[in-house]
Coordinates of C-alpha atoms in Angstrom, one line a residue:
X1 CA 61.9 -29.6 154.1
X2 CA 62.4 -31.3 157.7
X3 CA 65.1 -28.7 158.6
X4 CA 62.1 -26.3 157.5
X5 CA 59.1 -27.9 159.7
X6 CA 61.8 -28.0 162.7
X7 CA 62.7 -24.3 162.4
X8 CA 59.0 -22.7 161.5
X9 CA 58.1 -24.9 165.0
X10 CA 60.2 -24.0 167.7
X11 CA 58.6 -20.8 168.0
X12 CA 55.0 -22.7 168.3
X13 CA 56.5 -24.9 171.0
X14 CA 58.0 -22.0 173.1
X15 CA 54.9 -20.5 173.3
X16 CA 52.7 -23.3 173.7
X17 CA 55.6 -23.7 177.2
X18 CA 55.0 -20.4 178.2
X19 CA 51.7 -19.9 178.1
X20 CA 50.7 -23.2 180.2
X21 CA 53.3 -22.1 182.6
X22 CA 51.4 -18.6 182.7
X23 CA 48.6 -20.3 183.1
X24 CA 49.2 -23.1 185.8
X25 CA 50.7 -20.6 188.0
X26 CA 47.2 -18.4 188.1
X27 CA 45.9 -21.9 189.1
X28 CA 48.9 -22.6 191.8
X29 CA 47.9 -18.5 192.9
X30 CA 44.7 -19.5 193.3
X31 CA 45.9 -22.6 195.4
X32 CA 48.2 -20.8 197.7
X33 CA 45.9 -18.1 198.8
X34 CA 43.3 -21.4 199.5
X35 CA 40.4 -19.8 196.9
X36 CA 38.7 -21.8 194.9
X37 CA 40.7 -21.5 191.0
X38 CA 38.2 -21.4 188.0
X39 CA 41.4 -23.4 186.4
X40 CA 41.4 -27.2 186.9
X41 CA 44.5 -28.0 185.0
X42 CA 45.7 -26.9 181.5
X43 CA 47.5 -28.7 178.8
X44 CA 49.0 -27.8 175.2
X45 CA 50.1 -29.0 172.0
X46 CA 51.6 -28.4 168.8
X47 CA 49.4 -29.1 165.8
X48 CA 51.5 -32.3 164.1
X49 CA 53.0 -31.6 160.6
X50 CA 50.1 -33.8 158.8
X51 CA 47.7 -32.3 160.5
X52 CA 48.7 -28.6 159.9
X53 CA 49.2 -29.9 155.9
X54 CA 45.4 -31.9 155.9
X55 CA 44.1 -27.7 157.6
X56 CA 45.4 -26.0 154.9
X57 CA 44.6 -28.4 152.4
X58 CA 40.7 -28.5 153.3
X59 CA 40.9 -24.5 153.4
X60 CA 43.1 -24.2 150.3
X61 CA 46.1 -22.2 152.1
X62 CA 49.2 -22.4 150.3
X63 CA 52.3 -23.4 152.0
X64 CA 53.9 -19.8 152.4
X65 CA 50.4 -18.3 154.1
X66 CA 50.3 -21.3 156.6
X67 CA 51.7 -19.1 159.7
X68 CA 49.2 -16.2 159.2
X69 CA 46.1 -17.8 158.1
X70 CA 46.3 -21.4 160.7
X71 CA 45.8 -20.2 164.0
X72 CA 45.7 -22.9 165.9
X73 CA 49.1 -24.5 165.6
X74 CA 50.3 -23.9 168.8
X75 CA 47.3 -24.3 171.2
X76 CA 46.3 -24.7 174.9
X77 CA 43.4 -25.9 176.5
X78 CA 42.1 -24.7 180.0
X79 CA 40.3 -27.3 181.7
X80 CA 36.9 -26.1 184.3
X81 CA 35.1 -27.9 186.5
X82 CA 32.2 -26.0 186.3
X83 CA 30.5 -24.4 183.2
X84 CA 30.3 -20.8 185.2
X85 CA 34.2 -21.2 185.6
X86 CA 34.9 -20.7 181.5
X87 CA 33.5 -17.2 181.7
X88 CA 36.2 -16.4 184.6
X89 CA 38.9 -17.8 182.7
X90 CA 37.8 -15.9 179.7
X91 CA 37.7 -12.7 182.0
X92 CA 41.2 -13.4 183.0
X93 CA 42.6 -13.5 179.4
X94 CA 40.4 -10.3 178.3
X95 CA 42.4 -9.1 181.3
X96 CA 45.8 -9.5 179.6
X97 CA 44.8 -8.3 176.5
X98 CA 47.4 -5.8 175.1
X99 CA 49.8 -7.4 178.1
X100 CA 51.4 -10.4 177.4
X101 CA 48.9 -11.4 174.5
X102 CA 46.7 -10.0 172.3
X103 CA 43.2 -11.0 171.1
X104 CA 42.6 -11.3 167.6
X105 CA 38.9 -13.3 168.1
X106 CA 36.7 -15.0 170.0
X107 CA 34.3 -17.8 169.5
X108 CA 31.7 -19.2 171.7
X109 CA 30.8 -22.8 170.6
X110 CA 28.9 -22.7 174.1
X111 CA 26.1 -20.5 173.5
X112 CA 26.7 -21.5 169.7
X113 CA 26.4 -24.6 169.8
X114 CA 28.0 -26.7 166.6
X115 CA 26.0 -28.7 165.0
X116 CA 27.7 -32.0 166.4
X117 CA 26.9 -30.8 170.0
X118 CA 30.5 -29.8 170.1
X119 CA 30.7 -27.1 173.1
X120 CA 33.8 -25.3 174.2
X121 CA 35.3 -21.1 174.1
X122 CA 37.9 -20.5 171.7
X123 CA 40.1 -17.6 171.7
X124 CA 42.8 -16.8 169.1
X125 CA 45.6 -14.4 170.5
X126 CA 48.3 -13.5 169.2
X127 CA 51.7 -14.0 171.1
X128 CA 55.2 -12.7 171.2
X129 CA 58.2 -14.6 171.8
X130 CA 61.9 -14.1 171.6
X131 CA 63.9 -16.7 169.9
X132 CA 67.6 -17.0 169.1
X133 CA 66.3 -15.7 166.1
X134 CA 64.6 -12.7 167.3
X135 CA 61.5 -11.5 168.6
X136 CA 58.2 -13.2 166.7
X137 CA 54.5 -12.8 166.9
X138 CA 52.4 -15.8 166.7
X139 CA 48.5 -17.2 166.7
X140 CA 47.3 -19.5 169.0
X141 CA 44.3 -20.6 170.1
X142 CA 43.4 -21.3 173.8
X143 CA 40.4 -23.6 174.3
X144 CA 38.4 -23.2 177.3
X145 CA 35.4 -26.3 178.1
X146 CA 35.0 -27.9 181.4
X147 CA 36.0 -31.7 182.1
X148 CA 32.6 -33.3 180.5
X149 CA 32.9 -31.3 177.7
X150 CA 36.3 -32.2 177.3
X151 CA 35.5 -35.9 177.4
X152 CA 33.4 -35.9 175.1
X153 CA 35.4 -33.5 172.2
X154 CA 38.4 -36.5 172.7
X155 CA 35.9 -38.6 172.0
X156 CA 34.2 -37.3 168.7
X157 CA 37.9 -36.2 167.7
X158 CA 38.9 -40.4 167.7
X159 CA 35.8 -41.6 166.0
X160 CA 37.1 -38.6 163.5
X161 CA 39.8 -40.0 163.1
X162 CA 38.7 -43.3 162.8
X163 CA 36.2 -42.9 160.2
X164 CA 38.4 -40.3 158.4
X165 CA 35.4 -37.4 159.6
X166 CA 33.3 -39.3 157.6
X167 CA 30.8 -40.9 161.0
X168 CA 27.9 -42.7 160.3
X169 CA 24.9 -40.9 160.7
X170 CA 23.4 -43.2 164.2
X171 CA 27.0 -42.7 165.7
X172 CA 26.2 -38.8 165.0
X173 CA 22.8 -38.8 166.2
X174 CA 24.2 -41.4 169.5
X175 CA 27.1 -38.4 170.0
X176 CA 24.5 -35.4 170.3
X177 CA 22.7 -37.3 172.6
X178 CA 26.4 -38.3 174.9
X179 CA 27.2 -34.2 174.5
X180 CA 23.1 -33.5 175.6
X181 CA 24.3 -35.7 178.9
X182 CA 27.4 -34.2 179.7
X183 CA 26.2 -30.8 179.5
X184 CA 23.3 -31.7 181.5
X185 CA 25.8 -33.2 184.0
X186 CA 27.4 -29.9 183.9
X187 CA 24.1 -27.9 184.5
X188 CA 23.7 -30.2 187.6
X189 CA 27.0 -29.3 189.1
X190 CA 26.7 -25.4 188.8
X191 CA 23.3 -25.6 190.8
X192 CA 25.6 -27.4 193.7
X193 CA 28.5 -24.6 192.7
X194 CA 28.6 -23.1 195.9
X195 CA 29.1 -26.4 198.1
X196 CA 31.2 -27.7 195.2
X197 CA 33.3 -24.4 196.0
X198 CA 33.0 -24.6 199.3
X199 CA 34.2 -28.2 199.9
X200 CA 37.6 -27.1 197.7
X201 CA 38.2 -24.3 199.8
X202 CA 38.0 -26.1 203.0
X203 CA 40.5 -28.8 202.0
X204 CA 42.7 -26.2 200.3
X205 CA 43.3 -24.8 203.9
X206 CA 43.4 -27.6 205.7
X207 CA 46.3 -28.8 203.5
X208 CA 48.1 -25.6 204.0
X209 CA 47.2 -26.2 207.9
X210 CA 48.2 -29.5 207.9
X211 CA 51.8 -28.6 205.9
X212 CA 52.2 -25.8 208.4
X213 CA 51.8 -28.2 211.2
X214 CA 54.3 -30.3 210.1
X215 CA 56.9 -27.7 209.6
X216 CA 56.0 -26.5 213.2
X217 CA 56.5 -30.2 215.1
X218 CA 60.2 -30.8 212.6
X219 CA 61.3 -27.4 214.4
X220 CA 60.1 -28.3 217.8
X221 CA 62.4 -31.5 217.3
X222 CA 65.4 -30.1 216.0
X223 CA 65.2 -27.6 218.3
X224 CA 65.1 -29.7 221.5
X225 CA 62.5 -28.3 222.6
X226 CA 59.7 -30.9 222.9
X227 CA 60.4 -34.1 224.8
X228 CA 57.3 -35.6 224.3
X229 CA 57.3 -35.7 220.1
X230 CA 55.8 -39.0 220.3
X231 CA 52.6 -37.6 221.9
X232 CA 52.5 -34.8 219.8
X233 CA 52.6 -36.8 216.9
X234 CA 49.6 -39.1 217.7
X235 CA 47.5 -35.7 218.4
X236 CA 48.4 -34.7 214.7
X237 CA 47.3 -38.1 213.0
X238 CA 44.3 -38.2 215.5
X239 CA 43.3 -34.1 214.4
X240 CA 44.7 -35.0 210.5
X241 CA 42.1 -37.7 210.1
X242 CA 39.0 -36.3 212.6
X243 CA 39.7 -32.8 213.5
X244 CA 38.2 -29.9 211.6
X245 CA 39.7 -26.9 210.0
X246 CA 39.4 -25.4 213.4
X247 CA 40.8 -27.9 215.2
X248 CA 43.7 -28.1 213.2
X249 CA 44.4 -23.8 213.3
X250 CA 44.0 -24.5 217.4
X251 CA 46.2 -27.0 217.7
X252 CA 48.8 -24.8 214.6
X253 CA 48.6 -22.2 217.0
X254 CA 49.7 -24.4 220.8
X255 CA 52.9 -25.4 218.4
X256 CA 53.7 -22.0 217.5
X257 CA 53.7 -20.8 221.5
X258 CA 55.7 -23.7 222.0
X259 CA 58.4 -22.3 219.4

């Protein structure tokens, strides 16, 4: 039986690899072209054995129906920082559907809210992989929620666990009232979206500036042709800590006429 578990999850874990390296690197994308990325960071997981035995035992699935009727034993979750951001993301994987996945459903726990003032988007795809043992076609489930709704899900899932889902009914009615705040906080930071936005996209280029710069003044040395490096380097912490985006592309652009 462990040789079994080990061999029916390889699969779960290749996929759940793949598809938070597809993933991160429309967030990196994002990143390199300096825009503001709907995708704040992304993690995955592969259900645990218990846990995939306690699912099909609450949903009476027998043993041998366990890989078409569990969908989420491979599963990622997409982290937002902004509630407007989930609908992007969800854009972006209707985008690659008949691609690299397909979608087999989607439910919105956002506008349908559960009745433990659980919010988040889930969407079940199915996934091809290629294994030493051939090509396979899995479910997963990608989970889309912004960081305070995210907080509070880990949350209600320990107290879960702690009261074996059994929670007393004041630490219910205390928990709808935490998930009330947090998606009030995220109400609060859409109306500031655009300065929110804003405020990333400016220091997204002024890193790349500031990288650039770097690169340019490590050529000027190697090169021999600055004498004065010291000077040169006392501007750059000056403009690194004070200067503005346009003061930093100004003083990008004296380097690159003195390559």
């Amino acid at each position: 039986m462990i040789f079994y578990w080990e061999k029916i999850l390889i699969p779960y874990e290749q996929a759940v690899e793949e598809l938070k390296v597809k993933f991160k690197g429309i967030r990196n994308e994002y990143r390199r072209l300096d825009e503001y990325s709907p995708i704040e960071f992304v993690t995955g997981r592969v259900k645990a054995v218990s846990s995939i035995l306690d699912k099909a035992r609450r949903r009476n699935v027998p043993l041998e129906r366990i890989e078409e009727e569990i969908e989420d034993i491979a599963g990622i979750r997409i982290m937002c920082q902004l509630v407007d951001d989930i609908e992007k993301v969800v854009e972006l994987i209707r985008s690659r559907d008949g691609k690299d996945l397909k979608i087999v459903e989607e439910r919105d726990y956002i506008t349908n809210i559960k009745e433990s003032g659980y919010r988040s988007y889930h969407i079940i795809i199915k996934y091809k992989i290629h294994t030493v043992f051939g090509e396979k076609e899995i479910l997963a489930e990608i989970q889309i929620r912004t960081l305070a709704m995210n907080f509070w899900a880990t949350i209600e899932h320990s107290l879960n666990y702690k009261f074996a889902k059994k929670i007393p009914e004041d630490i219910k009615q205390r928990l709808k009232n935490a998930a009330e705040a947090a998606f009030l906080l995220d109400k609060e930071m859409s109306a500031i979206k655009d300065e929110i936005t804003d405020a990333q996209e400016i220091f997204q280029l002024k890193s790349s500036l500031i990288v650039d710069i770097l690169r340019k003044i490590q050529n000027l040395y190697f090169t021999g042709k600055i004498k004065e490096i010291e000077g040169i380097q006392e501007r750059f912490l000056v403009l690194q800590e004070h200067g503005d985006v346009s003061d930093l592309r100004q003083f990008s652009k004296e380097l690159e006429d003195m390559l």
